[in-house]
Structure formats: structure tokens, C-alpha cells
Amino acid sequence: MRKPIIAGNWKMNKTVKKAVEFVKEMVETMNDCPDMEIVVFPPFTALHAVANVVRDTNILFGAQNMYYESAGAYTGEISPLMLADIGVHFVILGHSERREILGETNEIINLKMKAALNYRMKPILCVGEKLEEREKGKAEDVIHSQLVRNLQDISKDEMARTVIAYEPLWAIGTGKTASPEDANKMHAFIRGTIISLYDKRVASMVRIQYGGSVRPDNIGILMAQPEIDGALVGGASLDVESFVKIARYTL
Ligand code: 13P
């Protein structure tokens, strides 16, 4: 059985004070949480403070991005060594906002994947198609190509530790969610691609999250789909009450 993983990607939001207040409340409200993983992704500036609050609790945390070299003359970048140093468990890689706004290529994302896995972090690899690609019937081709290129030279053991987030670009921040059936179909396609690149055993271990306008009112129906193992939540993860409702979708 794959453990459900509900994650909050805060993007470029929250001061250190707000981030600490949020996780303190999460720790208190979720101390009885069922057998699942709950992960928050604060901005870099709040990571260390959040790490100190969630240590030895059932709330996990991660970084929204990182560079692929361990150290050196890369002004403004944060390395996997630095993240591992403060106990980061997860790192989001290849988010569409980084691909589209910051020009990250599939090759750069692949280098980042290898670096994160070398440092024993679990990457959440984001893949997703644009609206025009879906309308032209090219959604599966786009996802397939992203997976093949982003996962190049990743071993079976490393793949088993990787989480994939399917985030169709037209559903991010738009209030438009993919229908549970369409999302499930794409998740099944992603799992099939992992079977062809690896094998059935590995594919059965990889968790696939859905992301794109996930809210307290649609999480239940999304999680009821057999291929949906979790959610990567943006806007609705910024408010504790709403994120707790999402994390408690089973109750
Ligand atoms: P929204 O939940 O705001 O649509 O964002 C999704 C997302 O990009 C999570 O990484």
C-alpha cells in the first residue's frame, strides 16, 4: 500500500513569523493524524525556523527548489548539501512555475533530481501539460517526454523514493480542477510509463500526487481515485484551517 502524501507548496508566501505560527498550529492539530505523510514547503528564508518547530513531530517539511551543485560560485543558489544540513526531507523539482517563468529545462531538472537523490532527499518531480497541448491531444506525449528526460540515469532504488506530482498547468491557481476521472487516467498513464522505464514493482511504490486547484471540497473525490496517492496544494495550503481540512480528507 502506498502511504498518502498531502503537501502544501507555499510558493513565494509567508514571513518567518507567519510560517512558524502556521506549523505550530499544524503540529497541535495534526498530532493524531492517520497513517499518512503531511509535508509543508515554506520559502527558503523560513526553512530553518520551520525545521526547529517540526523536529520530532509528524509534520514533514521540504524545499521548493535547489541547485544541483554542492557548493561553489553560484550566486543566489541553495545547494542540496545546505538543505540536507538542516534536515530537509523533500524537495520539489521541476515545478511548472520554474519551467515557465525561470526557464528551467528538462536537462537541468534531471541534474537536480540526481543531486537530491544523492543527498538522500525525496524529490517531488512535477510534470504537467499546458491547455493548448491538452486541446491538441498531446497531453500524454508531453508528460511522457518530461518523465523520460527528467528521470534519465535515475536508478530503480532512487525511483522508488521519488514522488511524482501531476499538475496540469491550466489547473494551477485557476480554480479549474482536472476531473477526478481525467486526473486518474493521467496518473495511470504516468504509472504505465514508470513500468516501461523501470518495472512493475518500482511503479507500484511510486506515489503520484495531483496538483491544481485542490481544495477542502474536492480532495475527497480526488483521493477516492485508485491512482491518486496524494495532493500538492498551492493556494489552499496557505491557510491552516483549509490545509488541515484537506489533510483530514478521510475523517
Ligand atoms: P494551486 O493549488 O494554487 O492551484 O497550486 C497548485 C500548485 O502549483 C502546487 O504546486
XYZ file of N, CA and C and ligand atoms in Angstrom:
763
model
N 0.840 -1.209 0.000
C 0.000 0.000 0.000
C 0.869 1.251 0.000
N 0.520 2.197 -0.834
C 1.282 3.458 -0.853
C 0.701 4.402 0.190
N 1.620 5.019 0.958
C 1.171 5.938 2.008
C 0.726 7.257 1.368
N -0.489 7.741 1.679
C -0.923 9.024 1.102
C 0.015 10.164 1.518
N 0.228 11.107 0.610
C 1.111 12.238 0.894
C 0.413 13.549 0.501
N 0.114 14.343 1.514
C -0.559 15.627 1.298
C 0.477 16.722 1.555
N 0.730 17.548 0.551
C 1.795 18.536 0.667
C 1.288 19.932 0.361
N 1.817 20.904 1.100
C 1.448 22.305 0.885
C 2.630 23.068 0.315
N 2.489 23.522 -0.931
C 3.541 24.323 -1.580
C 3.168 25.794 -1.374
N 3.884 26.446 -0.479
C 3.531 27.835 -0.143
C 4.017 28.827 -1.184
N 4.822 28.364 -2.130
C 5.353 29.255 -3.178
C 6.017 30.474 -2.512
N 5.914 31.670 -3.110
C 6.623 32.829 -2.544
C 5.711 33.571 -1.565
N 5.398 32.886 -0.460
C 4.486 33.440 0.539
C 4.991 33.130 1.941
N 4.652 33.972 2.881
C 4.848 33.851 4.334
C 6.232 34.332 4.798
N 6.160 35.187 5.814
C 7.366 35.611 6.545
C 7.737 34.481 7.510
N 8.893 34.586 8.156
C 9.314 33.557 9.112
C 8.270 33.451 10.234
N 7.811 34.614 10.740
C 6.841 34.608 11.844
C 5.556 33.857 11.446
N 5.044 34.169 10.268
C 3.791 33.523 9.812
C 4.010 32.025 9.583
N 5.165 31.677 9.064
C 5.460 30.264 8.789
C 5.521 29.477 10.102
N 6.176 30.061 11.102
C 6.313 29.392 12.405
C 4.940 29.251 13.070
N 4.131 30.310 13.018
C 2.779 30.238 13.604
C 1.988 29.109 12.948
N 2.097 29.027 11.629
C 1.357 28.012 10.861
C 1.759 26.609 11.305
N 3.070 26.336 11.331
C 3.462 24.949 11.635
C 3.199 24.598 13.100
N 3.286 25.589 13.999
C 2.956 25.293 15.409
C 1.509 24.819 15.505
N 0.627 25.505 14.783
C -0.781 25.125 14.815
C -0.992 23.751 14.153
N -0.269 23.503 13.074
C -0.369 22.194 12.400
C 0.044 21.074 13.345
N 1.158 21.278 14.034
C 1.687 20.247 14.935
C 0.635 19.911 15.993
N -0.014 20.957 16.539
C -1.031 20.720 17.567
C -2.260 20.014 17.014
N -2.742 20.474 15.852
C -3.988 19.918 15.313
C -3.826 18.552 14.677
N -2.633 18.241 14.209
C -2.481 17.002 13.450
C -1.750 15.911 14.239
N -1.645 16.064 15.575
C -0.850 15.078 16.307
C -1.503 13.691 16.364
N -2.772 13.624 15.987
C -3.449 12.319 15.954
C -3.641 11.848 14.515
N -2.848 12.420 13.584
C -3.199 12.195 12.174
C -2.990 10.742 11.784
N -3.835 10.287 10.879
C -3.755 8.885 10.450
C -2.442 8.572 9.746
N -2.337 7.360 9.246
C -1.079 6.902 8.671
C -0.855 7.523 7.286
N -0.297 8.717 7.320
C -0.064 9.428 6.064
C 1.087 10.404 6.260
N 1.569 10.994 5.166
C 2.623 11.992 5.292
C 2.053 13.375 4.982
N 2.348 14.321 5.877
C 1.926 15.705 5.661
C 3.195 16.534 5.579
N 3.343 17.239 4.471
C 4.590 17.959 4.219
C 4.285 19.424 3.905
N 5.048 20.345 4.519
C 4.911 21.758 4.137
C 6.188 22.206 3.430
N 6.002 23.088 2.468
C 7.120 23.619 1.683
C 7.193 25.130 1.853
N 7.863 25.609 2.911
C 7.993 27.053 3.127
C 9.022 27.653 2.158
N 9.069 28.988 2.074
C 10.158 29.602 1.299
C 11.487 29.361 2.016
N 12.601 29.496 1.296
C 13.928 29.219 1.878
C 14.165 29.966 3.189
N 13.716 31.239 3.248
C 14.007 32.067 4.429
C 13.405 31.489 5.705
N 12.326 30.709 5.581
C 11.662 30.192 6.782
C 12.010 28.726 7.059
N 12.825 28.101 6.198
C 13.056 26.653 6.331
C 13.658 26.258 7.675
N 14.681 27.013 8.101
C 15.377 26.623 9.321
C 14.465 26.764 10.536
N 13.728 27.851 10.581
C 12.808 28.083 11.708
C 11.723 27.004 11.729
N 11.221 26.642 10.562
C 10.198 25.591 10.481
C 10.799 24.252 10.920
N 12.035 23.988 10.505
C 12.712 22.738 10.891
C 12.744 22.603 12.411
N 13.028 23.701 13.096
C 13.113 23.654 14.558
C 11.767 23.362 15.212
N 10.680 23.832 14.599
C 9.349 23.583 15.183
C 8.891 22.146 14.928
N 9.150 21.620 13.746
C 8.560 20.311 13.402
C 9.446 19.112 13.765
N 10.652 19.387 14.287
C 11.536 18.272 14.651
C 10.818 17.339 15.632
N 10.920 16.034 15.394
C 10.277 15.017 16.243
C 8.748 15.102 16.283
N 8.136 15.686 15.264
C 6.668 15.663 15.167
C 6.314 14.895 13.892
N 5.004 14.766 13.631
C 4.640 14.043 12.399
C 4.452 14.979 11.208
N 4.872 16.225 11.342
C 4.822 17.139 10.188
C 6.211 17.148 9.536
N 6.228 16.904 8.230
C 7.499 16.902 7.496
C 7.622 18.221 6.734
N 8.831 18.531 6.296
C 8.991 19.781 5.548
C 9.976 19.583 4.400
N 9.894 20.498 3.464
C 10.777 20.384 2.312
C 11.034 21.737 1.686
N 11.911 21.738 0.663
C 12.263 22.965 -0.044
C 11.561 22.984 -1.402
N 11.331 24.192 -1.904
C 10.587 24.335 -3.168
C 11.478 24.207 -4.399
N 12.803 24.187 -4.171
C 13.743 24.156 -5.285
C 15.126 23.978 -4.691
N 16.116 23.708 -5.522
C 17.520 23.741 -5.100
C 18.393 23.724 -6.354
N 19.680 24.016 -6.184
C 20.621 23.915 -7.307
C 21.207 22.505 -7.287
N 21.921 22.134 -8.349
C 22.421 20.745 -8.404
C 23.862 20.570 -7.955
N 24.616 21.674 -7.797
C 25.992 21.538 -7.292
C 25.965 21.646 -5.766
N 26.986 21.061 -5.104
C 27.004 21.070 -3.632
C 27.479 22.395 -3.055
N 28.390 23.073 -3.779
C 28.937 24.349 -3.280
C 29.640 25.035 -4.438
N 29.938 26.305 -4.274
C 30.729 26.989 -5.303
C 30.194 28.341 -5.691
N 30.704 28.867 -6.794
C 30.375 30.222 -7.223
C 29.071 30.220 -8.024
N 27.959 30.134 -7.315
C 26.626 30.126 -7.939
C 25.761 31.110 -7.163
N 26.037 32.383 -7.372
C 25.396 33.443 -6.589
C 23.875 33.278 -6.536
N 23.365 33.291 -5.327
C 21.910 33.248 -5.164
C 21.316 31.856 -5.086
N 22.119 30.826 -5.304
C 21.560 29.470 -5.302
C 21.702 28.798 -3.923
N 20.905 27.764 -3.712
C 20.923 26.984 -2.467
C 21.247 25.542 -2.862
N 22.188 24.909 -2.143
C 22.641 23.579 -2.571
C 21.957 22.449 -1.791
N 22.012 21.228 -2.356
C 21.452 20.082 -1.635
C 22.175 19.838 -0.314
N 23.465 20.142 -0.274
C 24.223 19.990 0.972
C 23.633 20.894 2.067
N 23.308 22.133 1.689
C 22.732 23.075 2.659
C 21.358 22.612 3.144
N 20.585 22.043 2.244
C 19.245 21.572 2.625
C 19.365 20.351 3.533
N 20.251 19.419 3.157
C 20.436 18.213 3.975
C 20.927 18.613 5.368
N 21.737 19.650 5.429
C 22.306 20.126 6.692
C 21.227 20.530 7.707
N 20.087 21.038 7.218
C 19.024 21.414 8.165
C 17.910 20.356 8.199
N 18.210 19.187 7.670
C 17.279 18.052 7.820
C 16.114 18.055 6.857
N 16.270 18.704 5.697
C 15.181 18.723 4.717
C 14.907 17.300 4.209
N 13.634 16.901 4.206
C 13.266 15.552 3.777
C 12.906 15.501 2.294
N 12.253 16.567 1.819
C 11.689 16.553 0.463
C 12.135 17.802 -0.295
N 12.181 17.695 -1.618
C 12.409 18.903 -2.413
C 11.542 18.832 -3.680
N 10.827 19.921 -3.946
C 10.010 19.994 -5.164
C 10.942 20.350 -6.324
N 10.887 19.578 -7.391
C 11.728 19.881 -8.560
C 10.865 19.927 -9.818
N 11.216 20.828 -10.701
C 10.532 20.900 -11.990
C 9.129 21.468 -11.920
N 8.833 22.287 -10.892
C 7.508 22.907 -10.846
C 7.309 23.738 -12.117
N 6.078 23.773 -12.625
C 5.842 24.470 -13.903
C 6.189 25.956 -13.803
N 6.066 26.536 -12.599
C 6.431 27.960 -12.481
C 7.932 28.141 -12.703
N 8.727 27.162 -12.313
C 10.177 27.244 -12.560
C 10.486 26.928 -14.027
N 9.744 25.995 -14.587
C 9.968 25.683 -16.012
C 9.587 26.899 -16.863
N 8.419 27.490 -16.573
C 7.881 28.532 -17.461
C 8.446 29.916 -17.166
N 8.541 30.291 -15.881
C 8.938 31.674 -15.553
C 10.452 31.773 -15.461
N 11.098 30.717 -14.945
C 12.536 30.796 -14.698
C 13.363 29.986 -15.704
N 12.710 29.457 -16.709
C 13.424 28.838 -17.834
C 14.157 27.544 -17.507
N 13.674 26.779 -16.534
C 14.347 25.506 -16.234
C 14.068 24.483 -17.326
N 15.130 23.873 -17.807
C 14.962 22.871 -18.868
C 14.845 21.473 -18.254
N 14.428 20.524 -19.078
C 14.352 19.132 -18.620
C 15.728 18.623 -18.182
N 16.776 19.096 -18.848
C 18.138 18.641 -18.529
C 18.556 19.171 -17.146
N 18.244 20.433 -16.865
C 18.579 20.996 -15.544
C 17.809 20.228 -14.456
N 16.550 19.962 -14.732
C 15.721 19.251 -13.743
C 16.309 17.856 -13.487
N 16.787 17.210 -14.539
C 17.413 15.893 -14.375
C 18.663 15.982 -13.481
N 19.478 17.012 -13.664
C 20.671 17.181 -12.811
C 20.250 17.400 -11.357
N 19.193 18.166 -11.165
C 18.703 18.422 -9.805
C 18.152 17.142 -9.167
N 17.455 16.332 -9.973
C 16.921 15.060 -9.460
C 18.055 14.188 -8.927
N 19.129 14.082 -9.734
C 20.248 13.219 -9.327
C 20.897 13.762 -8.057
N 21.055 15.084 -7.982
C 21.702 15.689 -6.814
C 20.856 15.462 -5.557
N 19.555 15.663 -5.654
C 18.679 15.494 -4.475
C 18.743 14.048 -3.990
N 18.671 13.100 -4.918
C 18.679 11.685 -4.534
C 20.028 11.283 -3.939
N 21.109 11.861 -4.452
C 22.441 11.597 -3.865
C 22.510 12.028 -2.408
N 21.773 13.066 -2.084
C 21.755 13.553 -0.703
C 20.619 12.924 0.114
N 20.049 11.858 -0.398
C 19.012 11.083 0.295
C 17.718 11.861 0.524
N 17.523 12.931 -0.245
C 16.234 13.629 -0.141
C 15.250 12.966 -1.098
N 13.959 13.153 -0.825
C 12.945 12.613 -1.731
C 12.472 13.736 -2.641
N 12.728 13.629 -3.935
C 12.215 14.678 -4.817
C 10.718 14.490 -5.095
N 10.023 15.609 -5.204
C 8.669 15.591 -5.768
C 8.830 16.183 -7.160
N 8.811 15.338 -8.156
C 9.020 15.788 -9.535
C 7.677 16.183 -10.146
N 7.574 17.467 -10.531
C 6.312 17.956 -11.106
C 6.329 17.837 -12.627
N 5.248 17.301 -13.159
C 5.068 17.245 -14.608
C 3.658 17.745 -14.914
N 3.464 18.256 -16.118
C 2.122 18.739 -16.463
C 2.109 19.355 -17.842
N 0.914 19.317 -18.453
C 0.794 19.858 -19.810
C 0.065 21.198 -19.780
N 0.286 21.989 -20.847
C -0.417 23.267 -20.996
C -1.786 23.007 -21.631
N -2.674 24.013 -21.526
C -4.023 23.859 -22.073
C -3.988 23.552 -23.570
N -3.142 24.309 -24.316
C -3.144 24.084 -25.778
C -2.615 22.695 -26.125
N -1.721 22.166 -25.285
C -1.211 20.812 -25.544
C -2.316 19.784 -25.304
N -3.105 20.000 -24.253
C -4.229 19.089 -23.993
C -5.246 19.171 -25.129
N -5.553 20.416 -25.556
C -6.563 20.578 -26.614
C -6.119 19.945 -27.935
N -4.814 19.904 -28.162
C -4.317 19.266 -29.400
C -4.146 17.758 -29.236
N -4.559 17.212 -28.078
C -4.431 15.766 -27.853
C -2.999 15.338 -27.564
N -2.161 16.296 -27.116
C -0.745 15.977 -26.924
C -0.351 15.814 -25.455
N -1.336 15.803 -24.554
C -1.010 15.798 -23.117
C -0.111 14.613 -22.746
N -0.472 13.415 -23.219
C 0.323 12.231 -22.835
C 1.737 12.294 -23.394
N 1.870 12.797 -24.624
C 3.222 12.915 -25.226
C 4.096 13.839 -24.387
N 3.510 14.955 -23.944
C 4.268 15.941 -23.156
C 4.721 15.318 -21.839
N 3.804 14.643 -21.161
C 4.128 14.037 -19.865
C 5.183 12.942 -20.046
N 5.019 12.148 -21.104
C 5.965 11.064 -21.359
C 7.368 11.637 -21.566
N 7.460 12.678 -22.375
C 8.766 13.263 -22.666
C 9.381 13.880 -21.398
N 8.580 14.554 -20.592
C 9.118 15.116 -19.338
C 9.656 14.002 -18.443
N 8.889 12.912 -18.321
C 9.330 11.816 -17.444
C 10.625 11.193 -17.958
N 10.667 10.887 -19.246
C 11.861 10.233 -19.799
C 13.087 11.115 -19.583
N 12.948 12.417 -19.847
C 14.119 13.298 -19.757
C 14.483 13.648 -18.315
N 13.496 13.807 -17.466
C 13.790 14.176 -16.075
C 14.319 12.997 -15.260
N 13.990 11.770 -15.708
C 14.375 10.580 -14.927
C 15.585 9.850 -15.505
N 16.236 10.476 -16.476
C 17.384 9.816 -17.107
C 18.456 9.477 -16.072
N 18.954 8.235 -16.108
C 20.017 7.750 -15.204
C 19.630 7.726 -13.720
N 18.343 7.721 -13.437
C 17.885 7.536 -12.044
C 17.683 6.025 -11.858
N 18.279 5.462 -10.803
C 18.223 4.002 -10.622
C 16.845 3.564 -10.105
N 16.633 2.243 -10.090
C 15.352 1.715 -9.587
C 15.129 2.108 -8.122
N 16.172 1.964 -7.304
C 16.036 2.295 -5.878
C 15.706 3.768 -5.699
N 16.377 4.595 -6.495
C 16.120 6.046 -6.404
C 14.703 6.367 -6.853
N 14.270 5.697 -7.905
C 12.921 5.957 -8.418
C 11.868 5.593 -7.375
N 12.116 4.510 -6.657
C 11.139 4.078 -5.655
C 10.964 5.133 -4.550
N 11.978 5.975 -4.364
C 11.906 7.035 -3.332
C 11.331 8.348 -3.884
N 11.106 8.370 -5.185
C 10.659 9.615 -5.833
C 9.137 9.717 -5.807
N 8.649 10.941 -5.650
C 7.208 11.201 -5.747
C 7.005 11.995 -7.034
N 5.946 11.674 -7.757
C 5.624 12.458 -8.959
C 4.383 13.301 -8.640
N 4.388 14.554 -9.072
C 3.174 15.370 -8.946
C 2.685 15.702 -10.351
N 1.466 15.259 -10.656
C 0.860 15.635 -11.935
C 0.107 16.934 -11.723
N 0.621 17.999 -12.344
C -0.002 19.314 -12.189
C -0.261 19.921 -13.573
N -1.473 19.701 -14.116
C -1.764 20.322 -15.411
C -1.728 21.846 -15.261
N -1.015 22.525 -16.159
C -0.795 23.966 -15.975
C -2.093 24.759 -15.951
N -3.079 24.280 -16.711
C -4.350 25.012 -16.796
C -5.182 24.895 -15.515
N -4.741 24.038 -14.599
C -5.487 23.866 -13.341
C -4.810 24.581 -12.177
N -3.599 25.124 -12.405
C -2.857 25.732 -11.296
C -3.320 27.161 -11.059
N -3.839 27.403 -9.857
C -4.240 28.755 -9.471
C -5.419 29.304 -10.260
N -6.146 28.438 -10.966
C -7.224 28.914 -11.829
C -8.605 28.603 -11.263
N -8.639 27.749 -10.228
C -9.930 27.307 -9.715
C -10.510 26.158 -10.540
N -9.859 25.850 -11.683
C -10.327 24.721 -12.533
C -9.556 23.473 -12.151
N -10.240 22.476 -11.610
C -9.549 21.237 -11.260
C -9.751 20.249 -12.406
N -8.761 19.399 -12.654
C -8.996 18.310 -13.601
C -10.098 17.441 -13.009
N -10.948 16.850 -13.854
C -11.979 15.983 -13.277
C -11.263 14.797 -12.636
N -11.838 14.231 -11.570
C -11.169 13.099 -10.914
C -10.857 11.986 -11.902
N -11.747 11.767 -12.872
C -11.533 10.690 -13.850
C -10.358 11.017 -14.776
N -10.299 12.281 -15.253
C -9.192 12.677 -16.137
C -7.865 12.614 -15.389
N -7.865 13.071 -14.136
C -6.627 13.035 -13.350
C -6.204 11.588 -13.157
N -7.179 10.719 -12.814
C -6.855 9.311 -12.580
C -6.281 8.662 -13.841
N -6.835 9.042 -14.990
C -6.376 8.482 -16.266
C -4.916 8.888 -16.522
N -4.603 10.150 -16.249
C -3.223 10.597 -16.475
C -2.279 9.946 -15.460
N -2.744 9.775 -14.225
C -1.906 9.093 -13.226
C -1.613 7.656 -13.673
N -2.631 6.995 -14.238
C -2.431 5.618 -14.705
C -1.422 5.612 -15.857
N -1.496 6.649 -16.702
C -0.533 6.752 -17.812
C 0.884 6.954 -17.248
N 1.002 7.784 -16.216
C 2.316 8.029 -15.595
C 2.853 6.723 -14.996
N 1.975 5.995 -14.310
C 2.434 4.731 -13.706
C 2.852 3.741 -14.807
N 2.101 3.719 -15.885
C 2.455 2.849 -17.014
C 3.818 3.228 -17.588
N 4.090 4.521 -17.657
C 5.391 4.976 -18.168
C 6.502 4.520 -17.220
N 6.242 4.570 -15.923
C 7.267 4.129 -14.952
C 7.487 2.612 -15.086
N 6.412 1.881 -15.368
C 6.589 0.432 -15.595
C 7.509 0.222 -16.800
N 7.268 0.998 -17.874
C 8.099 0.777 -19.075
C 9.534 1.241 -18.858
N 9.750 2.261 -18.037
C 11.123 2.741 -17.799
C 11.828 1.916 -16.716
N 11.055 1.347 -15.786
C 11.622 0.579 -14.658
C 10.970 -0.797 -14.660
N 10.104 -1.042 -13.696
C 9.343 -2.293 -13.705
C 8.103 -2.127 -12.830
N 7.304 -3.182 -12.742
C 6.026 -3.103 -12.025
C 6.222 -2.838 -10.544
N 7.258 -3.500 -9.978
C 7.499 -3.356 -8.535
C 7.795 -1.893 -8.197
N 8.709 -1.296 -8.945
C 9.069 0.102 -8.698
C 7.841 0.993 -8.895
N 7.125 0.776 -9.994
C 5.964 1.625 -10.293
C 4.900 1.526 -9.206
N 4.797 0.339 -8.583
C 3.769 0.185 -7.548
C 4.154 0.938 -6.272
N 5.441 1.305 -6.145
C 5.893 2.020 -4.945
C 5.864 3.541 -5.107
N 5.895 4.012 -6.345
C 5.971 5.456 -6.588
C 4.616 6.109 -6.297
N 4.666 7.151 -5.460
C 3.415 7.850 -5.181
C 3.220 8.970 -6.202
N 1.994 9.092 -6.676
C 1.680 10.121 -7.672
C 0.624 11.054 -7.086
N 1.031 12.321 -6.915
C 0.115 13.322 -6.357
C -0.556 14.078 -7.499
N -1.741 14.582 -7.205
C -2.389 15.506 -8.137
C -2.238 16.925 -7.587
N -1.994 17.880 -8.460
C -1.936 19.285 -8.043
C -2.636 20.173 -9.043
N -3.327 21.192 -8.543
C -4.044 22.134 -9.415
C -5.422 22.387 -8.846
N -5.544 23.501 -8.099
C -6.818 23.903 -7.508
C -7.438 22.835 -6.599
N -6.584 22.170 -5.818
C -7.102 21.237 -4.807
C -7.620 22.072 -3.626
N -8.814 21.717 -3.142
C -9.447 22.456 -2.036
C -10.093 21.449 -1.074
N -10.536 21.956 0.101
C -11.209 21.035 1.027
C -12.425 20.354 0.392
N -13.105 21.031 -0.558
C -14.329 20.446 -1.107
C -14.085 19.467 -2.266
N -12.860 19.370 -2.779
C -12.664 18.385 -3.857
C -11.607 17.318 -3.524
N -10.951 17.446 -2.368
C -9.883 16.489 -2.032
C -10.430 15.063 -1.910
N -11.614 14.911 -1.300
C -12.162 13.569 -1.043
C -12.358 12.801 -2.334
N -12.970 13.456 -3.311
C -13.277 12.756 -4.564
C -12.001 12.473 -5.366
N -11.016 13.377 -5.244
C -9.736 13.123 -5.929
C -9.038 11.924 -5.280
N -8.968 11.918 -3.950
C -8.262 10.838 -3.243
C -8.986 9.497 -3.360
N -10.267 9.537 -3.750
C -11.005 8.273 -3.910
C -10.576 7.537 -5.182
N -9.852 8.227 -6.067
C -9.396 7.588 -7.309
C -8.233 6.636 -7.003
N -8.248 5.444 -7.587
C -7.236 4.447 -7.208
C -5.799 4.851 -7.514
N -5.589 5.690 -8.541
C -4.211 6.042 -8.923
C -3.732 7.343 -8.270
N -4.595 8.001 -7.514
C -4.196 9.278 -6.886
C -3.759 9.003 -5.446
N -2.469 9.247 -5.186
C -1.895 8.892 -3.874
C -1.704 10.109 -2.973
N -2.062 11.284 -3.453
C -1.853 12.463 -2.624
C -2.128 13.720 -3.405
N -1.865 14.862 -2.755
C -2.120 16.144 -3.406
C -0.978 17.101 -3.120
N -0.663 17.925 -4.117
C 0.289 19.024 -3.939
C -0.557 20.291 -4.050
N -0.719 20.946 -2.909
C -1.705 22.024 -2.803
C -0.997 23.370 -2.769
N -1.445 24.318 -3.577
C -0.881 25.658 -3.560
C -1.720 26.577 -2.689
N -2.561 27.391 -3.322
C -3.344 28.427 -2.628
C -4.041 27.947 -1.362
N -4.695 26.786 -1.421
C -5.477 26.316 -0.271
C -4.600 25.763 0.856
N -3.261 25.776 0.659
C -2.379 25.317 1.755
C -1.857 26.494 2.577
N -2.248 27.720 2.199
C -1.696 28.895 2.896
C -2.444 29.205 4.180
N -3.655 28.687 4.285
C -4.471 28.927 5.457
C -4.531 27.615 6.263
N -4.183 27.675 7.559
C -4.097 26.431 8.350
C -5.400 25.648 8.322
N -6.514 26.381 8.533
C -7.790 25.689 8.641
C -8.090 24.899 7.353
N -7.829 25.556 6.219
C -8.124 24.892 4.950
C -7.152 23.730 4.694
N -5.869 23.907 5.047
C -4.903 22.826 4.820
C -5.196 21.632 5.739
N -5.593 21.936 6.982
C -5.936 20.842 7.908
C -7.142 20.072 7.378
N -8.129 20.801 6.846
C -9.315 20.119 6.284
C -8.898 19.196 5.137
N -7.961 19.674 4.318
C -7.500 18.843 3.193
C -6.769 17.609 3.723
N -5.886 17.818 4.705
C -5.102 16.695 5.254
C -6.011 15.685 5.954
N -7.164 16.160 6.438
C -8.082 15.254 7.138
C -9.198 14.762 6.222
N -8.920 14.627 4.956
C -9.956 14.272 3.999
C -10.640 12.954 4.317
N -9.947 12.086 5.057
C -10.518 10.757 5.316
C -11.511 10.796 6.473
N -11.419 11.852 7.294
C -12.189 11.827 8.549
C -13.606 12.369 8.384
P -2.982 25.799 -6.642
O -3.413 24.772 -5.618
O -2.957 27.196 -6.109
O -3.747 25.649 -7.913
O -1.429 25.473 -6.992
C -1.056 24.180 -7.326
C 0.419 24.113 -7.335
O 1.085 24.687 -8.190
C 1.080 23.320 -6.269
O 2.430 23.119 -6.535
